[in-house]
Short mmCIF file of C-alpha atoms in Angstrom, two decimals:
data_model
loop_
_atom_site.label_atom_id
_atom_site.label_comp_id
_atom_site.label_asym_id
_atom_site.label_seq_id
_atom_site.Cartn_x
_atom_site.Cartn_y
_atom_site.Cartn_z
CA MET A 1 19.73 158.90 66.13
CA SER A 2 20.01 161.89 68.43
CA GLY A 3 22.46 162.41 71.22
CA THR A 4 19.95 161.19 73.77
CA GLY A 5 19.63 157.69 72.38
CA GLU A 6 16.54 158.15 70.27
CA LEU A 7 14.89 155.22 68.53
CA ASP A 8 16.35 154.42 65.15
CA SER A 9 14.86 152.52 62.26
CA LEU A 10 18.01 150.39 61.80
CA GLU A 11 16.91 148.11 64.64
CA SER A 12 14.65 146.14 62.35
CA SER A 13 17.21 145.08 59.76
CA PRO A 14 19.78 142.60 61.08
CA ALA A 15 21.43 141.68 57.78
CA SER A 16 24.93 143.13 57.84
CA PRO A 17 28.34 142.18 56.45
CA HIS A 18 29.79 142.94 59.91
CA GLN A 19 27.56 140.82 62.14
CA SER A 20 28.52 138.14 64.64
CA SER A 21 27.05 136.27 67.58
CA ALA A 22 28.57 136.20 71.05
CA LEU A 23 27.87 134.84 74.52
CA SER A 24 29.82 137.58 76.29
CA GLU A 25 29.18 141.31 76.51
CA ARG A 26 30.80 143.78 74.15
CA THR A 27 34.17 145.04 75.41
CA LEU A 28 33.95 148.72 76.27
CA THR A 29 36.60 151.33 75.59
CA PRO A 30 38.09 153.20 78.59
CA GLU A 31 36.07 156.27 77.56
CA GLU A 32 32.84 154.26 77.50
CA LEU A 33 33.58 152.70 80.88
CA ASP A 34 34.24 156.12 82.36
CA LYS A 35 30.98 157.50 80.94
CA LEU A 36 28.92 154.70 82.49
CA ARG A 37 30.68 155.02 85.86
CA THR A 38 30.06 158.75 86.09
CA ASP A 39 26.43 158.66 84.92
CA ARG A 40 24.82 158.11 88.32
CA VAL A 41 22.11 160.79 88.47
CA LEU A 42 18.65 159.28 88.13
CA VAL A 43 15.46 160.96 86.92
CA SER A 44 13.38 162.00 89.96
CA ASP A 45 10.77 159.61 91.36
CA PHE A 46 8.05 162.15 90.56
CA LYS A 47 9.02 162.29 86.89
CA GLN A 48 9.46 158.52 86.71
CA GLN A 49 5.94 158.00 88.03
CA LYS A 50 4.61 160.46 85.45
CA LEU A 51 6.46 158.62 82.66
CA GLU A 52 4.82 155.38 83.78
CA ARG A 53 1.36 156.97 83.85
CA ASP A 54 1.92 158.55 80.42
CA ALA A 55 3.56 155.52 78.77
CA GLN A 56 0.61 154.75 76.50
CA LYS A 57 0.11 158.41 75.59
CA ASN A 58 3.79 158.82 74.70
CA TRP A 59 3.73 155.81 72.36
CA ASP A 60 0.48 157.01 70.82
CA LEU A 61 2.13 160.38 70.13
CA PHE A 62 5.12 158.57 68.65
CA TYR A 63 2.85 156.86 66.10
CA LYS A 64 0.95 160.09 65.49
CA ARG A 65 4.22 161.80 64.52
CA ASN A 66 5.70 158.95 62.51
CA THR A 67 2.55 157.14 61.27
CA THR A 68 3.71 154.00 59.40
CA ASN A 69 6.95 155.47 58.08
CA PHE A 70 9.45 154.98 60.92
CA PHE A 71 10.35 151.28 61.00
CA LYS A 72 11.20 149.22 57.94
CA ASP A 73 9.21 146.06 57.19
CA ARG A 74 10.85 143.08 58.89
CA HIS A 75 11.29 140.69 55.96
CA TRP A 76 14.26 139.14 57.83
CA THR A 77 12.06 137.51 60.48
CA THR A 78 11.60 134.10 58.83
CA ARG A 79 15.30 133.98 57.96
CA GLU A 80 16.43 134.74 61.50
CA PHE A 81 13.78 132.62 63.23
CA GLU A 82 13.37 129.38 61.31
CA GLU A 83 10.83 128.17 63.91
CA LEU A 84 8.22 130.25 62.11
CA LYS A 85 8.33 127.59 59.38
CA LYS A 86 9.63 124.54 61.23
CA CYS A 87 7.31 124.31 64.23
CA ARG A 88 4.39 122.85 62.31
CA GLU A 89 3.70 119.20 63.05
CA SER A 90 2.50 118.72 59.48
CA GLN A 91 3.04 120.63 56.25
CA GLY A 92 -0.60 121.67 55.97
CA GLN A 93 -0.97 122.77 59.58
CA LYS A 94 -2.04 126.37 60.12
CA LEU A 95 0.43 128.19 62.34
CA VAL A 96 -1.03 130.41 65.07
CA LEU A 97 1.24 133.30 65.96
CA LEU A 98 1.02 136.06 68.53
CA GLU A 99 2.97 139.23 67.87
CA ALA A 100 3.10 141.01 71.21
CA GLY A 101 3.80 144.65 70.48
CA CYS A 102 2.94 144.65 66.79
CA GLY A 103 3.41 148.38 66.20
CA VAL A 104 2.02 149.28 62.78
CA GLY A 105 2.51 145.78 61.36
CA ASN A 106 6.10 145.82 60.06
CA CYS A 107 6.50 142.17 61.04
CA ILE A 108 3.01 140.72 60.52
CA PHE A 109 2.34 141.88 56.96
CA PRO A 110 5.54 140.39 55.47
CA LEU A 111 4.64 137.14 57.26
CA LEU A 112 1.09 137.16 55.93
CA GLU A 113 2.45 137.66 52.41
CA GLU A 114 5.04 134.89 52.72
CA ASP A 115 2.96 132.26 54.51
CA LEU A 116 -0.64 131.58 53.48
CA SER A 117 -1.11 129.01 56.29
CA ILE A 118 -0.73 131.38 59.20
CA PHE A 119 -3.11 133.18 61.56
CA ILE A 120 -1.73 136.10 63.55
CA TYR A 121 -2.93 137.69 66.75
CA ALA A 122 -1.39 141.17 66.82
CA CYS A 123 -1.62 143.35 69.90
CA ASP A 124 -0.07 146.65 70.88
CA PHE A 125 -0.05 149.07 73.79
CA SER A 126 -0.91 151.95 71.45
CA PRO A 127 -4.51 152.20 70.15
CA ARG A 128 -3.22 154.38 67.30
CA ALA A 129 -0.76 151.68 66.19
CA VAL A 130 -3.54 149.08 66.18
CA GLU A 131 -5.68 151.35 63.99
CA PHE A 132 -2.81 151.67 61.48
CA VAL A 133 -2.65 147.85 61.33
CA LYS A 134 -6.39 147.61 60.65
CA GLN A 135 -6.16 150.27 57.92
CA ASN A 136 -3.48 148.34 56.01
CA ALA A 137 -4.70 146.94 52.68
CA LEU A 138 -3.29 143.51 53.62
CA TYR A 139 -5.27 143.31 56.86
CA CYS A 140 -7.89 140.56 56.69
CA THR A 141 -9.87 139.40 59.72
CA GLU A 142 -9.85 135.81 58.40
CA ARG A 143 -6.06 135.71 58.80
CA CYS A 144 -5.29 138.32 61.45
CA LEU A 145 -6.84 139.83 64.57
CA ALA A 146 -5.37 143.12 65.79
CA PHE A 147 -6.34 144.46 69.20
CA GLN A 148 -5.15 146.92 71.84
CA CYS A 149 -3.65 145.34 74.95
CA ASP A 150 -1.42 146.40 77.82
CA LEU A 151 0.42 143.17 78.56
CA THR A 152 1.29 144.38 82.06
CA LYS A 153 -2.33 144.61 83.22
CA ASP A 154 -4.93 143.66 80.59
CA ASP A 155 -6.07 140.02 80.36
CA LEU A 156 -4.65 138.53 77.17
CA GLN A 157 -7.00 135.54 77.60
CA ALA A 158 -9.97 137.84 77.02
CA THR A 159 -9.02 137.65 73.32
CA ILE A 160 -6.87 134.50 72.98
CA GLN A 161 -7.80 131.11 74.39
CA VAL A 162 -5.34 129.47 76.74
CA GLU A 163 -2.65 127.27 75.12
CA THR A 164 -3.67 127.94 71.51
CA VAL A 165 -0.64 129.89 70.22
CA ASP A 166 2.25 128.07 68.49
CA VAL A 167 4.75 130.91 68.34
CA ALA A 168 4.92 134.29 70.07
CA THR A 169 7.25 137.09 69.03
CA LEU A 170 8.69 139.84 71.23
CA ILE A 171 10.68 142.02 68.85
CA PHE A 172 11.88 145.32 70.34
CA VAL A 173 8.96 145.28 72.77
CA LEU A 174 10.02 144.15 76.24
CA SER A 175 12.63 146.93 76.43
CA ALA A 176 9.83 149.52 76.39
CA ILE A 177 8.18 148.03 79.51
CA HIS A 178 9.19 149.02 83.03
CA PRO A 179 11.50 146.31 84.44
CA ASP A 180 9.14 145.77 87.40
CA LYS A 181 6.36 144.79 84.98
CA MET A 182 8.24 142.64 82.48
CA GLN A 183 7.52 139.46 84.44
CA LYS A 184 3.75 140.01 84.21
CA ALA A 185 3.95 140.39 80.43
CA LEU A 186 5.87 137.11 80.07
CA GLU A 187 3.45 135.27 82.34
CA GLN A 188 0.54 136.36 80.15
CA ILE A 189 2.28 135.08 77.03
CA TYR A 190 3.10 131.80 78.78
CA LYS A 191 -0.59 131.15 79.46
CA VAL A 192 -1.75 131.46 75.83
CA LEU A 193 1.23 129.57 74.38
CA ARG A 194 0.71 125.83 73.87
CA PRO A 195 3.10 123.35 75.54
CA GLY A 196 6.03 123.03 73.16
CA GLY A 197 5.40 126.54 71.84
CA ILE A 198 8.23 129.01 71.25
CA VAL A 199 8.87 132.64 72.08
CA LEU A 200 11.14 134.42 69.59
CA PHE A 201 12.88 137.42 71.12
CA ARG A 202 15.02 140.24 69.74
CA ASP A 203 15.76 143.49 71.56
CA TYR A 204 18.43 145.94 72.68
CA GLY A 205 21.48 144.35 74.28
CA LEU A 206 23.70 145.65 77.05
CA TYR A 207 26.20 148.32 75.90
CA ASP A 208 24.47 148.93 72.60
CA HIS A 209 25.52 152.22 71.02
CA ALA A 210 22.09 153.71 71.76
CA MET A 211 22.65 153.10 75.48
CA LEU A 212 25.97 154.91 75.45
CA ARG A 213 24.51 157.89 73.57
CA PHE A 214 22.17 158.90 76.38
CA LYS A 215 23.27 162.09 78.07
CA SER A 216 23.25 162.66 81.81
CA GLY A 217 19.73 163.20 83.12
CA ASN A 218 18.10 160.44 81.07
CA LYS A 219 18.85 157.49 83.35
CA LEU A 220 15.91 155.84 85.12
CA GLY A 221 17.76 152.91 86.69
CA ASP A 222 20.28 150.19 85.88
CA ASN A 223 20.37 149.87 82.06
CA PHE A 224 17.07 151.78 81.81
CA TYR A 225 16.72 155.18 80.10
CA VAL A 226 14.16 157.69 78.83
CA ARG A 227 14.24 159.30 75.38
CA GLN A 228 13.36 162.91 74.61
CA ASP A 229 9.86 161.90 73.52
CA GLY A 230 9.11 160.17 76.83
CA THR A 231 9.38 156.60 75.53
CA ARG A 232 11.73 154.38 77.49
CA SER A 233 14.28 151.70 76.70
CA PHE A 234 15.91 148.91 78.69
CA PHE A 235 19.14 147.23 77.59
CA PHE A 236 19.30 143.50 78.37
CA SER A 237 22.13 141.27 79.49
CA ARG A 238 21.86 137.56 78.66
CA GLU A 239 21.67 136.67 82.33
CA TYR A 240 18.93 139.16 83.15
CA LEU A 241 16.76 138.05 80.23
CA ALA A 242 17.22 134.34 80.96
CA GLY A 243 16.22 134.92 84.56
CA LEU A 244 13.00 136.70 83.54
CA PHE A 245 11.92 133.89 81.22
CA GLN A 246 12.90 131.12 83.63
CA GLN A 247 10.83 132.74 86.39
CA ALA A 248 7.85 132.73 84.04
CA GLY A 249 8.29 128.98 83.42
CA PHE A 250 10.20 128.95 80.12
CA GLU A 251 13.28 126.97 79.13
CA THR A 252 16.11 128.67 77.25
CA LEU A 253 16.94 127.31 73.80
CA VAL A 254 19.11 130.12 72.41
CA ASN A 255 20.23 133.33 74.12
CA GLU A 256 23.06 135.27 72.53
CA TYR A 257 24.25 138.74 71.67
CA VAL A 258 24.20 139.86 68.04
CA LEU A 259 27.07 142.28 67.45
CA ARG A 260 26.93 144.55 64.41
CA GLU A 261 28.66 147.54 62.98
CA THR A 262 26.25 150.08 61.51
CA VAL A 263 27.24 153.08 59.45
CA ASN A 264 25.61 156.31 60.59
CA LYS A 265 25.73 158.16 57.27
CA LYS A 266 24.49 161.41 58.77
CA GLU A 267 27.45 161.64 61.15
CA GLY A 268 29.92 159.60 59.11
CA LEU A 269 30.46 157.11 61.94
CA CYS A 270 30.66 153.35 62.18
CA VAL A 271 28.91 152.50 65.44
CA PRO A 272 28.69 149.24 67.41
CA ARG A 273 25.16 147.87 67.77
CA VAL A 274 24.33 145.15 70.28
CA PHE A 275 21.10 143.19 70.21
CA LEU A 276 19.98 140.13 72.15
CA GLN A 277 18.42 137.37 70.06
CA SER A 278 16.86 134.47 71.90
CA LYS A 279 14.42 131.56 71.74
CA PHE A 280 12.49 130.24 74.71
CA LEU A 281 10.35 127.10 75.03
CA LYS A 282 7.20 126.44 77.02
CA PRO A 283 7.98 122.91 78.20
CA VAL A 284 5.70 119.98 77.53
CA PRO A 285 4.57 118.44 80.84
CA SER A 286 6.08 115.02 81.41
CA LEU A 287 3.61 112.14 81.75
CA SER A 288 3.33 110.73 85.25
CA PRO A 289 4.00 106.98 85.49
CA ALA A 290 0.85 104.89 85.76
#
């Protein structure tokens, strides 16, 4: 990870001997508090507008540079989110899953290997990432459909029928979307999710080490930053995330910080990581009395 809070591949591997869950934010040191208080200069409106226009291009360039080698496969997903196995009404039922922001398939291919009774819709903002998914030897159109989609403006229902998805995942995805457009993305997912369906969420939490590593000149707004490569990252509080999902119509099942200590071998440091791991429900409409 660079000094400007670059993406790091450790985000996809939650198993750690020093991991705990919490409902309150991480306690900051006096030095960290002072850094956040003094970092008030925002990137200019002109540059922010350009970053928004170039968002897809910047992620496409990210995948061009890193191909499929950056993130580790997410074999931990079924362990962390037991709903992926439990939400079936019967043992033989085929589970329909939407991975919103699939990247190059680090989550979907382990799932396809582990669960033969699953169909996955996999969409991503980056056309290049979607092509990497389709080129994977495990990709099979009978069990998976990968497609390019900007959740903030494209119509998800053009590919997925309304209320047909059992589980949707948002894993390190919403943080890359401008805060003003996050609501639209959640509303789209709400429409294709069946009543009783679940959204499984994991992303950067408030005061994560990556947030505190950004240097002055990288701040776009409250808890929102830009990396050197032009990709952006938002850091969520529990309250902010719950509000977004509730506005879109969801009910909160679980919403907690995951606190970890990660060893940065390159710099010889033990750094505090903060993620937010949550589960949200699309409620089943109550029957009106006759």
